[in-house]
DNA sequence: GGTTCATTCAAACGGTCATTTGTTTGAGAG
DNA sequence: CTCTCAAACAAATGACCGTTTGAATGAACC
């Protein structure tokens, strides 16, 4: 009956159940995957009734969507806020590109940086956005429409030496490196055996922005043929 | 009634069944995901009996492992062959790094380039290696042990200006960009609306190698502080 | 006190799942 | 020809799935 997010009535019991479902689903989805996590696992771990999921979210798909929206919406709002800020008062000289890349990758890498436990789940889920198969992600991906429209345009202005094709390729590579950094953190910890610390958020952002800007800025491959 | 069935009572029935299961599983795993694809879907689509999966592969996990191993093993063999080749006769001057990157990302991007239909499935699956949750991938990931040992060492030799930490970060970013290029091809097609063609394998390799080499070669961030 | 309405709950529904079992088949070996 | 054994088969098992239902709860309002 009340699948929407605004169920703020007088009682506090309702919102508590809703939040516990969201928190638990977020953790289990990250650990086990969307398809492999059953509603029974979620409601048992959360200590709520099975039917509460359908009451609050309508269906399992509705729950998935709610879990993602809770974190993606603020990230994309922050990205656009920074983009607006940097476009209004651009940095002098060459640091403009660094600002744009930072605005794109910073907010997602800094997500939940104060809560390491929740951060692990959220980042794992976000890193899996393009990997989770099926149509379940379509309603999540449309939340990035404005990002996909405004950021490439800004990059194009900052990198006038690139053709549209080259720019789109490099933005694609940039997204890949960022998503992998967001989602496959435990892999890096395990492989680097010490030196690289994905929990050091600012160092991660610094390394990633530096790498991406160098790749983005490099000469046009078409120009090489001249 | 039962003595007839649809048994292709000819010759070499065994290997045919096994191959049909592998081909069909590969396609459905790519389309629907590992957990969400049932053995019944696979065997029905393949036109074989359900029990044949357990006979040939022992379990669903065994089938998953077999599907991956069939393609990953040749890719990694080719990667190491190229690495051996380039280490034996290194290219003159600055093109050495390009050779190394090409040896790492070329074989996976060129996978099944002659069969677009199968290529889509295989690349989608490989792009999902680090995203698929659970322990199912552990037995697949260990196939990369030699890659993870030899390539960073080779990169370190080609990029002596980088500290070990910086090198590992950049290799991590490189893997992310490569996996995203491998797995999220339909996304690029859809977003770029024309200019970028992920089916043009050689152009993809060229763009990716160029981008990655620029990122890898860029100055050490530690050096900037001096 | 009685009514309303959001919320929670236990219990079931029909389906599908992975796996096991026991039998039948067919081709190559002696 | 017979023997053997890998291979394919149908049927059944028990468990788990997402979803629905209808009743119980309990605070808020008249």
Coordinates of C-alpha atoms (C1' of nucleotides) in Angstrom, one line a residue:
Chain A
X1 CA 0.0 0.0 0.0
X2 CA 2.8 2.4 0.9
X3 CA 5.7 1.4 -1.3
X4 CA 7.0 4.9 -1.6
X5 CA 9.8 6.3 0.5
X6 CA 7.7 8.7 2.5
X7 CA 6.0 6.7 5.1
X8 CA 6.8 9.1 7.9
X9 CA 3.7 8.6 10.0
X10 CA 3.4 9.1 13.7
X11 CA 4.8 5.7 14.7
X12 CA 8.5 5.0 14.6
X13 CA 8.2 1.3 14.2
X14 CA 7.6 1.4 10.5
X15 CA 10.7 3.4 9.6
X16 CA 12.8 1.2 11.8
X17 CA 11.7 -1.9 9.9
X18 CA 12.2 -0.3 6.6
X19 CA 15.7 0.9 7.5
X20 CA 16.7 -2.5 8.9
X21 CA 15.6 -4.2 5.7
X22 CA 17.6 -1.7 3.6
X23 CA 20.7 -2.0 5.7
X24 CA 20.6 -5.8 5.8
X25 CA 19.8 -6.1 2.1
X26 CA 22.7 -3.8 1.3
X27 CA 25.1 -5.9 3.2
X28 CA 23.9 -9.3 1.9
X29 CA 23.5 -8.1 -1.7
X30 CA 27.2 -7.0 -1.5
X31 CA 28.4 -10.2 0.0
X32 CA 26.3 -12.7 -2.0
X33 CA 25.0 -10.9 -5.0
X34 CA 21.5 -9.8 -6.0
X35 CA 20.1 -12.9 -7.5
X36 CA 21.7 -15.3 -5.0
X37 CA 20.4 -13.4 -1.9
X38 CA 16.9 -14.5 -0.9
X39 CA 14.3 -12.3 0.8
X40 CA 14.2 -14.9 3.6
X41 CA 17.9 -14.4 4.2
X42 CA 17.4 -10.7 4.4
X43 CA 14.4 -10.7 6.6
X44 CA 15.8 -13.4 8.9
X45 CA 19.1 -11.5 9.4
X46 CA 17.2 -8.2 9.9
X47 CA 14.8 -9.7 12.3
X48 CA 11.7 -8.6 10.5
X49 CA 8.8 -10.4 8.8
X50 CA 9.1 -11.7 5.3
X51 CA 6.0 -9.9 4.1
X52 CA 7.4 -6.5 5.3
X53 CA 9.6 -6.4 2.2
X54 CA 6.6 -6.5 -0.1
X55 CA 4.8 -4.1 2.1
X56 CA 7.5 -1.5 2.1
X57 CA 9.1 -2.0 -1.3
X58 CA 6.5 -3.9 -3.4
X59 CA 8.8 -6.6 -4.6
X60 CA 12.4 -7.8 -4.6
X61 CA 13.1 -5.5 -7.6
X62 CA 11.7 -2.6 -5.6
X63 CA 14.0 -3.4 -2.8
X64 CA 17.1 -3.6 -5.0
X65 CA 16.2 -0.3 -6.6
X66 CA 15.7 1.3 -3.1
X67 CA 19.1 0.0 -1.9
X68 CA 20.9 1.5 -4.9
X69 CA 19.0 4.8 -4.9
X70 CA 19.8 5.5 -1.3
X71 CA 23.5 5.9 -2.1
X72 CA 23.7 6.8 -5.8
X73 CA 21.4 9.8 -5.6
X74 CA 23.6 11.7 -3.1
X75 CA 26.8 10.8 -5.0
X76 CA 25.5 12.1 -8.3
X77 CA 24.2 15.2 -6.6
X78 CA 27.6 15.9 -5.2
X79 CA 29.2 15.3 -8.6
X80 CA 27.0 17.8 -10.3
X81 CA 27.4 20.3 -7.5
X82 CA 31.2 20.1 -7.9
X83 CA 30.9 20.3 -11.7
X84 CA 28.7 23.5 -11.3
X85 CA 31.3 24.9 -8.9
X86 CA 34.3 24.2 -11.1
X87 CA 32.5 25.5 -14.2
X88 CA 31.6 28.7 -12.4
X89 CA 35.1 29.3 -11.1
X90 CA 37.5 27.3 -13.2
X91 CA 41.0 26.7 -11.8
X92 CA 43.8 28.5 -13.6
X93 CA 45.8 26.7 -16.2
X94 CA 46.2 23.0 -16.5
X95 CA 44.6 22.0 -13.2
X96 CA 41.2 22.3 -14.8
X97 CA 41.2 18.7 -16.0
X98 CA 42.2 17.5 -12.5
X99 CA 39.2 19.3 -11.1
X100 CA 36.8 17.6 -13.5
X101 CA 38.2 14.1 -12.9
X102 CA 38.1 14.8 -9.2
X103 CA 34.5 15.9 -9.4
X104 CA 33.6 12.6 -11.2
X105 CA 35.6 10.0 -9.2
X106 CA 35.9 11.8 -5.9
X107 CA 32.4 11.5 -4.6
X108 CA 32.0 7.8 -5.3
X109 CA 35.4 6.9 -3.8
X110 CA 34.7 9.0 -0.7
X111 CA 31.3 7.4 -0.2
X112 CA 30.7 6.4 3.4
X113 CA 34.4 7.1 4.2
X114 CA 33.5 7.5 7.9
X115 CA 31.9 4.0 8.2
X116 CA 34.3 1.4 6.9
X117 CA 31.9 -1.5 7.3
X118 CA 29.1 0.2 5.3
X119 CA 31.5 1.6 2.8
X120 CA 32.7 -1.9 1.9
X121 CA 29.2 -3.0 1.0
X122 CA 28.1 0.2 -0.8
X123 CA 31.3 0.4 -2.9
X124 CA 31.0 -3.3 -3.8
X125 CA 27.5 -2.8 -5.0
X126 CA 28.3 0.3 -7.0
X127 CA 31.3 -1.4 -8.6
X128 CA 28.9 -4.1 -9.8
X129 CA 26.4 -1.8 -11.5
X130 CA 27.6 -2.6 -15.0
X131 CA 28.3 -6.3 -14.2
X132 CA 25.0 -7.4 -12.6
X133 CA 23.2 -9.1 -15.5
X134 CA 19.5 -8.8 -16.4
X135 CA 17.3 -5.8 -16.6
X136 CA 17.3 -5.1 -12.9
X137 CA 19.9 -2.4 -13.4
X138 CA 18.1 -0.4 -16.1
X139 CA 16.1 1.6 -13.5
X140 CA 19.3 2.3 -11.6
X141 CA 21.4 3.3 -14.6
X142 CA 18.9 6.0 -15.7
X143 CA 20.0 7.8 -12.5
X144 CA 23.2 8.6 -14.3
X145 CA 21.6 10.2 -17.4
X146 CA 22.6 13.7 -16.3
X147 CA 26.1 12.6 -15.4
X148 CA 26.5 11.0 -18.8
X149 CA 25.3 14.2 -20.5
X150 CA 27.2 16.9 -18.7
X151 CA 30.6 15.4 -17.9
X152 CA 31.6 14.3 -21.4
X153 CA 30.7 17.8 -22.5
X154 CA 32.9 19.4 -19.9
X155 CA 35.8 17.0 -20.7
X156 CA 35.4 17.9 -24.3
X157 CA 35.9 21.5 -23.5
X158 CA 38.9 20.8 -21.3
X159 CA 40.5 18.5 -24.0
X160 CA 39.9 20.3 -27.3
X161 CA 42.6 18.3 -29.0
X162 CA 40.6 15.1 -28.9
X163 CA 38.0 14.1 -31.4
X164 CA 34.6 13.1 -30.1
X165 CA 35.4 9.4 -30.7
X166 CA 38.7 9.6 -28.8
X167 CA 37.1 11.4 -26.0
X168 CA 34.4 8.9 -25.6
X169 CA 36.9 6.0 -25.6
X170 CA 38.9 7.6 -22.9
X171 CA 35.9 8.5 -20.7
X172 CA 34.9 4.8 -21.1
X173 CA 38.4 3.7 -19.9
X174 CA 38.2 6.2 -17.0
X175 CA 34.9 4.8 -15.9
X176 CA 36.3 1.3 -16.0
X177 CA 39.3 2.2 -13.9
X178 CA 37.1 4.0 -11.4
X179 CA 34.6 1.2 -11.0
X180 CA 37.3 -1.4 -10.6
X181 CA 38.9 0.8 -7.9
X182 CA 35.5 1.2 -6.2
X183 CA 34.5 -2.4 -6.3
X184 CA 37.5 -4.6 -6.3
X185 CA 39.2 -3.2 -3.3
X186 CA 39.9 -6.4 -1.5
X187 CA 41.7 -7.7 -4.6
X188 CA 44.2 -4.8 -4.5
X189 CA 44.8 -5.3 -0.8
X190 CA 45.4 -9.0 -1.3
X191 CA 47.7 -8.6 -4.4
X192 CA 49.8 -5.6 -3.3
X193 CA 50.4 -7.2 0.1
X194 CA 50.8 -4.0 1.9
X195 CA 52.0 -1.0 -0.1
X196 CA 48.6 -0.1 -1.6
X197 CA 45.9 0.7 0.9
X198 CA 42.5 1.1 -0.6
X199 CA 41.2 2.3 2.8
X200 CA 43.3 5.4 2.4
X201 CA 40.7 7.2 0.5
X202 CA 42.6 10.4 -0.3
X203 CA 45.7 8.6 -1.5
X204 CA 43.4 6.4 -3.7
X205 CA 41.8 9.5 -5.2
X206 CA 45.2 11.1 -5.7
X207 CA 46.7 8.2 -7.5
X208 CA 43.6 7.6 -9.7
X209 CA 43.1 11.2 -10.7
X210 CA 46.8 11.4 -11.6
X211 CA 46.7 8.3 -13.7
X212 CA 43.4 9.2 -15.5
X213 CA 44.5 12.8 -16.3
X214 CA 47.7 11.6 -17.9
X215 CA 45.7 9.1 -20.0
X216 CA 43.0 11.7 -20.9
X217 CA 45.6 14.4 -21.8
X218 CA 47.8 12.3 -24.0
X219 CA 48.2 13.3 -27.6
X220 CA 45.5 12.3 -30.1
X221 CA 46.2 9.0 -31.8
X222 CA 44.9 10.5 -35.0
X223 CA 47.5 13.3 -34.7
X224 CA 50.3 10.7 -34.6
X225 CA 49.6 9.8 -38.2
X226 CA 50.3 13.2 -39.5
Chain B
X1 CA 7.9 -45.5 -25.9
X2 CA 11.0 -44.7 -23.9
X3 CA 13.3 -46.7 -26.1
X4 CA 13.2 -44.1 -28.8
X5 CA 13.3 -40.6 -27.4
X6 CA 15.4 -38.2 -29.3
X7 CA 18.6 -40.1 -28.9
X8 CA 21.0 -39.3 -31.7
X9 CA 22.2 -42.9 -31.7
X10 CA 25.1 -42.4 -34.1
X11 CA 28.7 -41.9 -33.1
X12 CA 30.6 -39.8 -30.7
X13 CA 27.5 -38.8 -28.8
X14 CA 29.5 -38.1 -25.6
X15 CA 31.7 -35.2 -26.7
X16 CA 28.8 -33.6 -28.6
X17 CA 26.7 -33.4 -25.4
X18 CA 29.6 -32.0 -23.4
X19 CA 30.3 -29.3 -26.0
X20 CA 26.7 -28.4 -26.3
X21 CA 26.3 -27.9 -22.6
X22 CA 29.5 -25.8 -22.5
X23 CA 28.3 -23.6 -25.4
X24 CA 24.8 -23.1 -24.1
X25 CA 25.9 -22.5 -20.5
X26 CA 28.4 -19.9 -21.7
X27 CA 25.7 -18.0 -23.6
X28 CA 23.1 -18.2 -20.8
X29 CA 25.6 -17.3 -18.0
X30 CA 26.6 -14.2 -20.0
X31 CA 23.0 -13.2 -20.6
X32 CA 21.5 -14.0 -17.2
X33 CA 24.3 -14.4 -14.8
X34 CA 25.7 -17.4 -12.9
X35 CA 23.4 -17.6 -10.0
X36 CA 20.3 -16.8 -12.0
X37 CA 20.8 -19.4 -14.7
X38 CA 19.5 -22.8 -13.8
X39 CA 20.8 -26.1 -15.0
X40 CA 17.3 -26.7 -16.4
X41 CA 17.5 -23.7 -18.6
X42 CA 20.9 -24.8 -19.9
X43 CA 20.0 -28.4 -20.6
X44 CA 16.6 -27.5 -22.1
X45 CA 18.2 -25.0 -24.4
X46 CA 21.0 -27.4 -25.3
X47 CA 18.6 -30.2 -25.9
X48 CA 20.4 -32.6 -23.5
X49 CA 19.4 -34.3 -20.3
X50 CA 19.6 -32.6 -17.0
X51 CA 21.7 -35.3 -15.4
X52 CA 24.3 -35.0 -18.2
X53 CA 25.6 -31.9 -16.4
X54 CA 26.4 -33.7 -13.3
X55 CA 27.8 -36.6 -15.2
X56 CA 30.2 -34.5 -17.2
X57 CA 31.0 -31.7 -14.7
X58 CA 30.1 -33.0 -11.3
X59 CA 28.1 -30.0 -10.2
X60 CA 26.9 -26.6 -11.3
X61 CA 30.1 -25.1 -9.9
X62 CA 32.1 -27.6 -12.0
X63 CA 30.3 -26.4 -15.0
X64 CA 31.0 -22.8 -14.2
X65 CA 34.7 -23.5 -13.8
X66 CA 34.8 -25.5 -17.0
X67 CA 33.1 -22.6 -18.9
X68 CA 35.7 -20.1 -17.7
X69 CA 38.7 -22.3 -18.0
X70 CA 38.0 -23.1 -21.6
X71 CA 38.7 -19.5 -22.6
X72 CA 40.9 -18.1 -19.9
X73 CA 43.7 -20.7 -20.2
X74 CA 44.5 -19.9 -23.9
X75 CA 44.3 -16.2 -23.2
X76 CA 46.8 -16.4 -20.4
X77 CA 49.0 -18.7 -22.4
X78 CA 49.1 -16.2 -25.2
X79 CA 49.9 -13.4 -22.8
X80 CA 52.9 -15.2 -21.4
X81 CA 54.0 -16.2 -24.9
X82 CA 54.0 -12.6 -26.0
X83 CA 55.7 -11.6 -22.8
X84 CA 58.5 -14.1 -23.4
X85 CA 58.8 -13.0 -27.0
X86 CA 59.1 -9.3 -26.1
X87 CA 61.4 -9.9 -23.2
X88 CA 63.7 -11.9 -25.5
X89 CA 63.7 -9.3 -28.3
X90 CA 62.7 -6.0 -26.8
X91 CA 61.5 -3.3 -29.0
X92 CA 63.9 -0.4 -29.4
X93 CA 63.3 2.7 -27.3
X94 CA 60.1 3.9 -25.9
X95 CA 57.8 1.3 -27.6
X96 CA 58.7 -1.3 -25.0
X97 CA 55.9 -0.3 -22.7
X98 CA 53.4 -0.4 -25.6
X99 CA 54.5 -4.0 -26.2
X100 CA 54.0 -5.0 -22.6
X101 CA 50.5 -3.4 -22.4
X102 CA 49.6 -4.9 -25.7
X103 CA 50.7 -8.4 -24.5
X104 CA 48.4 -8.0 -21.5
X105 CA 45.3 -6.5 -23.0
X106 CA 45.5 -7.7 -26.6
X107 CA 44.8 -11.4 -26.1
X108 CA 41.7 -10.8 -24.0
X109 CA 40.3 -8.2 -26.3
X110 CA 41.0 -10.3 -29.4
X111 CA 39.3 -13.3 -27.9
X112 CA 37.0 -15.0 -30.4
X113 CA 37.3 -12.1 -32.7
X114 CA 36.2 -14.3 -35.6
X115 CA 32.9 -15.3 -34.0
X116 CA 31.0 -12.2 -32.9
X117 CA 28.2 -14.1 -31.3
X118 CA 30.5 -16.2 -29.1
X119 CA 32.8 -13.3 -28.5
X120 CA 30.0 -11.3 -26.9
X121 CA 29.3 -14.0 -24.4
X122 CA 32.9 -14.8 -23.5
X123 CA 34.0 -11.2 -23.1
X124 CA 30.9 -10.5 -21.0
X125 CA 31.8 -13.4 -18.7
X126 CA 35.5 -12.4 -18.4
X127 CA 34.5 -8.8 -17.7
X128 CA 32.5 -10.2 -14.7
X129 CA 35.3 -12.2 -13.1
X130 CA 35.9 -9.7 -10.3
X131 CA 32.3 -8.8 -10.0
X132 CA 30.6 -12.1 -9.6
X133 CA 30.1 -12.5 -5.9
X134 CA 30.8 -15.5 -3.7
X135 CA 33.7 -17.9 -3.7
X136 CA 32.8 -19.4 -7.1
X137 CA 35.5 -17.3 -8.7
X138 CA 38.4 -18.3 -6.4
X139 CA 39.2 -21.4 -8.5
X140 CA 39.1 -19.2 -11.6
X141 CA 41.2 -16.4 -10.3
X142 CA 44.1 -18.7 -9.4
X143 CA 44.6 -19.2 -13.1
X144 CA 46.0 -15.7 -13.2
X145 CA 48.7 -16.3 -10.6
X146 CA 51.5 -16.4 -13.1
X147 CA 50.2 -13.3 -14.9
X148 CA 50.0 -11.4 -11.6
X149 CA 53.6 -12.4 -10.9
X150 CA 55.4 -11.8 -14.1
X151 CA 53.7 -8.7 -15.6
X152 CA 54.1 -6.3 -12.7
X153 CA 57.8 -7.3 -12.7
X154 CA 58.1 -6.5 -16.4
X155 CA 56.3 -3.2 -15.9
X156 CA 58.5 -2.3 -13.1
X157 CA 61.6 -2.8 -15.3
X158 CA 60.0 -0.7 -18.1
X159 CA 59.0 2.1 -15.6
X160 CA 61.9 2.4 -13.3
X161 CA 60.8 5.9 -12.2
X162 CA 57.8 4.5 -10.3
X163 CA 57.8 3.2 -6.7
X164 CA 56.4 -0.2 -6.2
X165 CA 53.3 1.3 -4.6
X166 CA 52.7 3.6 -7.5
X167 CA 53.3 0.8 -10.0
X168 CA 50.7 -1.5 -8.3
X169 CA 48.1 1.3 -8.2
X170 CA 48.5 1.9 -11.9
X171 CA 48.5 -1.8 -12.8
X172 CA 45.2 -1.9 -10.8
X173 CA 43.7 1.0 -12.8
X174 CA 44.9 -0.7 -16.0
X175 CA 43.1 -3.9 -15.2
X176 CA 40.0 -2.0 -14.4
X177 CA 39.9 -0.1 -17.7
X178 CA 40.6 -3.4 -19.5
X179 CA 38.0 -5.4 -17.8
X180 CA 35.4 -2.7 -18.3
X181 CA 36.3 -2.5 -22.0
X182 CA 36.0 -6.3 -22.2
X183 CA 32.8 -6.6 -20.4
X184 CA 30.7 -3.5 -20.8
X185 CA 30.8 -3.3 -24.6
X186 CA 27.1 -2.8 -25.2
X187 CA 27.2 0.2 -22.8
X188 CA 29.8 2.0 -25.0
X189 CA 27.8 1.2 -28.1
X190 CA 24.7 2.6 -26.6
X191 CA 26.3 5.7 -25.0
X192 CA 28.5 6.8 -27.9
X193 CA 25.8 6.3 -30.4
X194 CA 28.0 5.6 -33.3
X195 CA 31.6 6.9 -33.1
X196 CA 33.0 4.2 -30.8
X197 CA 32.7 0.7 -32.2
X198 CA 33.7 -2.0 -29.7
X199 CA 33.4 -4.6 -32.5
X200 CA 36.4 -3.0 -34.2
X201 CA 38.9 -5.0 -32.1
X202 CA 42.1 -3.4 -33.4
X203 CA 40.8 0.1 -33.0
X204 CA 39.8 -0.8 -29.4
X205 CA 43.2 -2.2 -28.6
X206 CA 44.9 0.8 -30.1
X207 CA 42.9 3.3 -28.1
X208 CA 43.2 1.4 -24.9
X209 CA 46.9 0.8 -25.2
X210 CA 47.5 4.4 -26.0
X211 CA 45.5 5.6 -23.0
X212 CA 47.0 3.1 -20.6
X213 CA 50.6 3.8 -21.6
X214 CA 50.1 7.5 -21.1
X215 CA 48.8 6.8 -17.6
X216 CA 51.5 4.4 -16.7
X217 CA 54.3 6.5 -18.0
X218 CA 53.3 9.8 -16.3
X219 CA 55.6 11.3 -13.7
X220 CA 55.7 9.8 -10.3
X221 CA 53.4 11.7 -7.9
X222 CA 56.0 11.4 -5.2
X223 CA 58.5 13.2 -7.5
X224 CA 56.1 16.1 -7.7
X225 CA 56.5 16.9 -4.1
X226 CA 60.3 17.3 -4.4
Chain C
dG1 C1' -15.3 3.7 23.8
dG2 C1' -15.2 3.1 18.9
dT3 C1' -13.2 3.7 14.5
dT4 C1' -9.4 4.1 11.4
dC5 C1' -5.3 3.0 9.3
dA6 C1' -0.5 1.8 9.0
dT7 C1' 2.1 -1.9 10.3
dT8 C1' 3.4 -6.6 11.5
dC9 C1' 2.7 -11.4 11.6
dA10 C1' 2.2 -16.6 10.6
dA11 C1' 0.9 -19.5 7.2
dA12 C1' 0.3 -21.0 3.0
dC13 C1' 0.6 -20.9 -2.4
dG14 C1' 2.5 -22.5 -6.8
dG15 C1' 7.0 -23.0 -8.9
dT16 C1' 11.6 -23.9 -9.6
dC17 C1' 15.8 -25.3 -7.9
dA18 C1' 20.1 -28.8 -7.6
dT19 C1' 20.9 -33.2 -6.8
dT20 C1' 20.2 -38.4 -6.5
dT21 C1' 18.6 -42.7 -8.1
dG22 C1' 17.9 -46.6 -10.9
dT23 C1' 17.5 -48.0 -15.5
dT24 C1' 18.4 -48.2 -20.5
dT25 C1' 21.4 -47.7 -24.4
dG26 C1' 25.1 -48.5 -27.6
dA27 C1' 29.7 -49.0 -29.1
dG28 C1' 34.1 -51.3 -28.7
dA29 C1' 36.8 -55.4 -26.8
dG30 C1' 37.7 -60.2 -26.3
Chain D
dC1 C1' 28.3 -63.3 -30.3
dT2 C1' 28.8 -61.8 -25.5
dC3 C1' 30.7 -58.8 -22.0
dT4 C1' 31.6 -54.3 -20.3
dC5 C1' 31.1 -49.7 -19.2
dA6 C1' 30.7 -44.9 -20.3
dA7 C1' 26.8 -42.2 -21.5
dA8 C1' 22.0 -40.6 -21.6
dC9 C1' 17.7 -41.0 -19.7
dA10 C1' 13.0 -40.2 -16.8
dA11 C1' 11.4 -39.7 -12.3
dA12 C1' 11.5 -38.3 -7.7
dT13 C1' 13.4 -35.9 -3.7
dG14 C1' 13.5 -32.3 -0.4
dA15 C1' 14.5 -27.7 -0.1
dC16 C1' 14.0 -23.0 -1.2
dC17 C1' 12.1 -19.3 -3.9
dG18 C1' 9.0 -14.8 -4.4
dT19 C1' 4.5 -13.6 -3.5
dT20 C1' -0.2 -13.4 -1.5
dT21 C1' -3.5 -13.6 2.1
dG22 C1' -6.0 -12.5 6.1
dA23 C1' -5.9 -11.9 10.7
dA24 C1' -3.6 -9.5 14.9
dT25 C1' -1.6 -5.3 16.8
dG26 C1' -1.6 -0.7 18.5
dA27 C1' -1.3 4.1 18.3
dA28 C1' -4.1 8.3 16.7
dC29 C1' -8.3 10.7 16.1
dC30 C1' -13.4 11.6 16.8

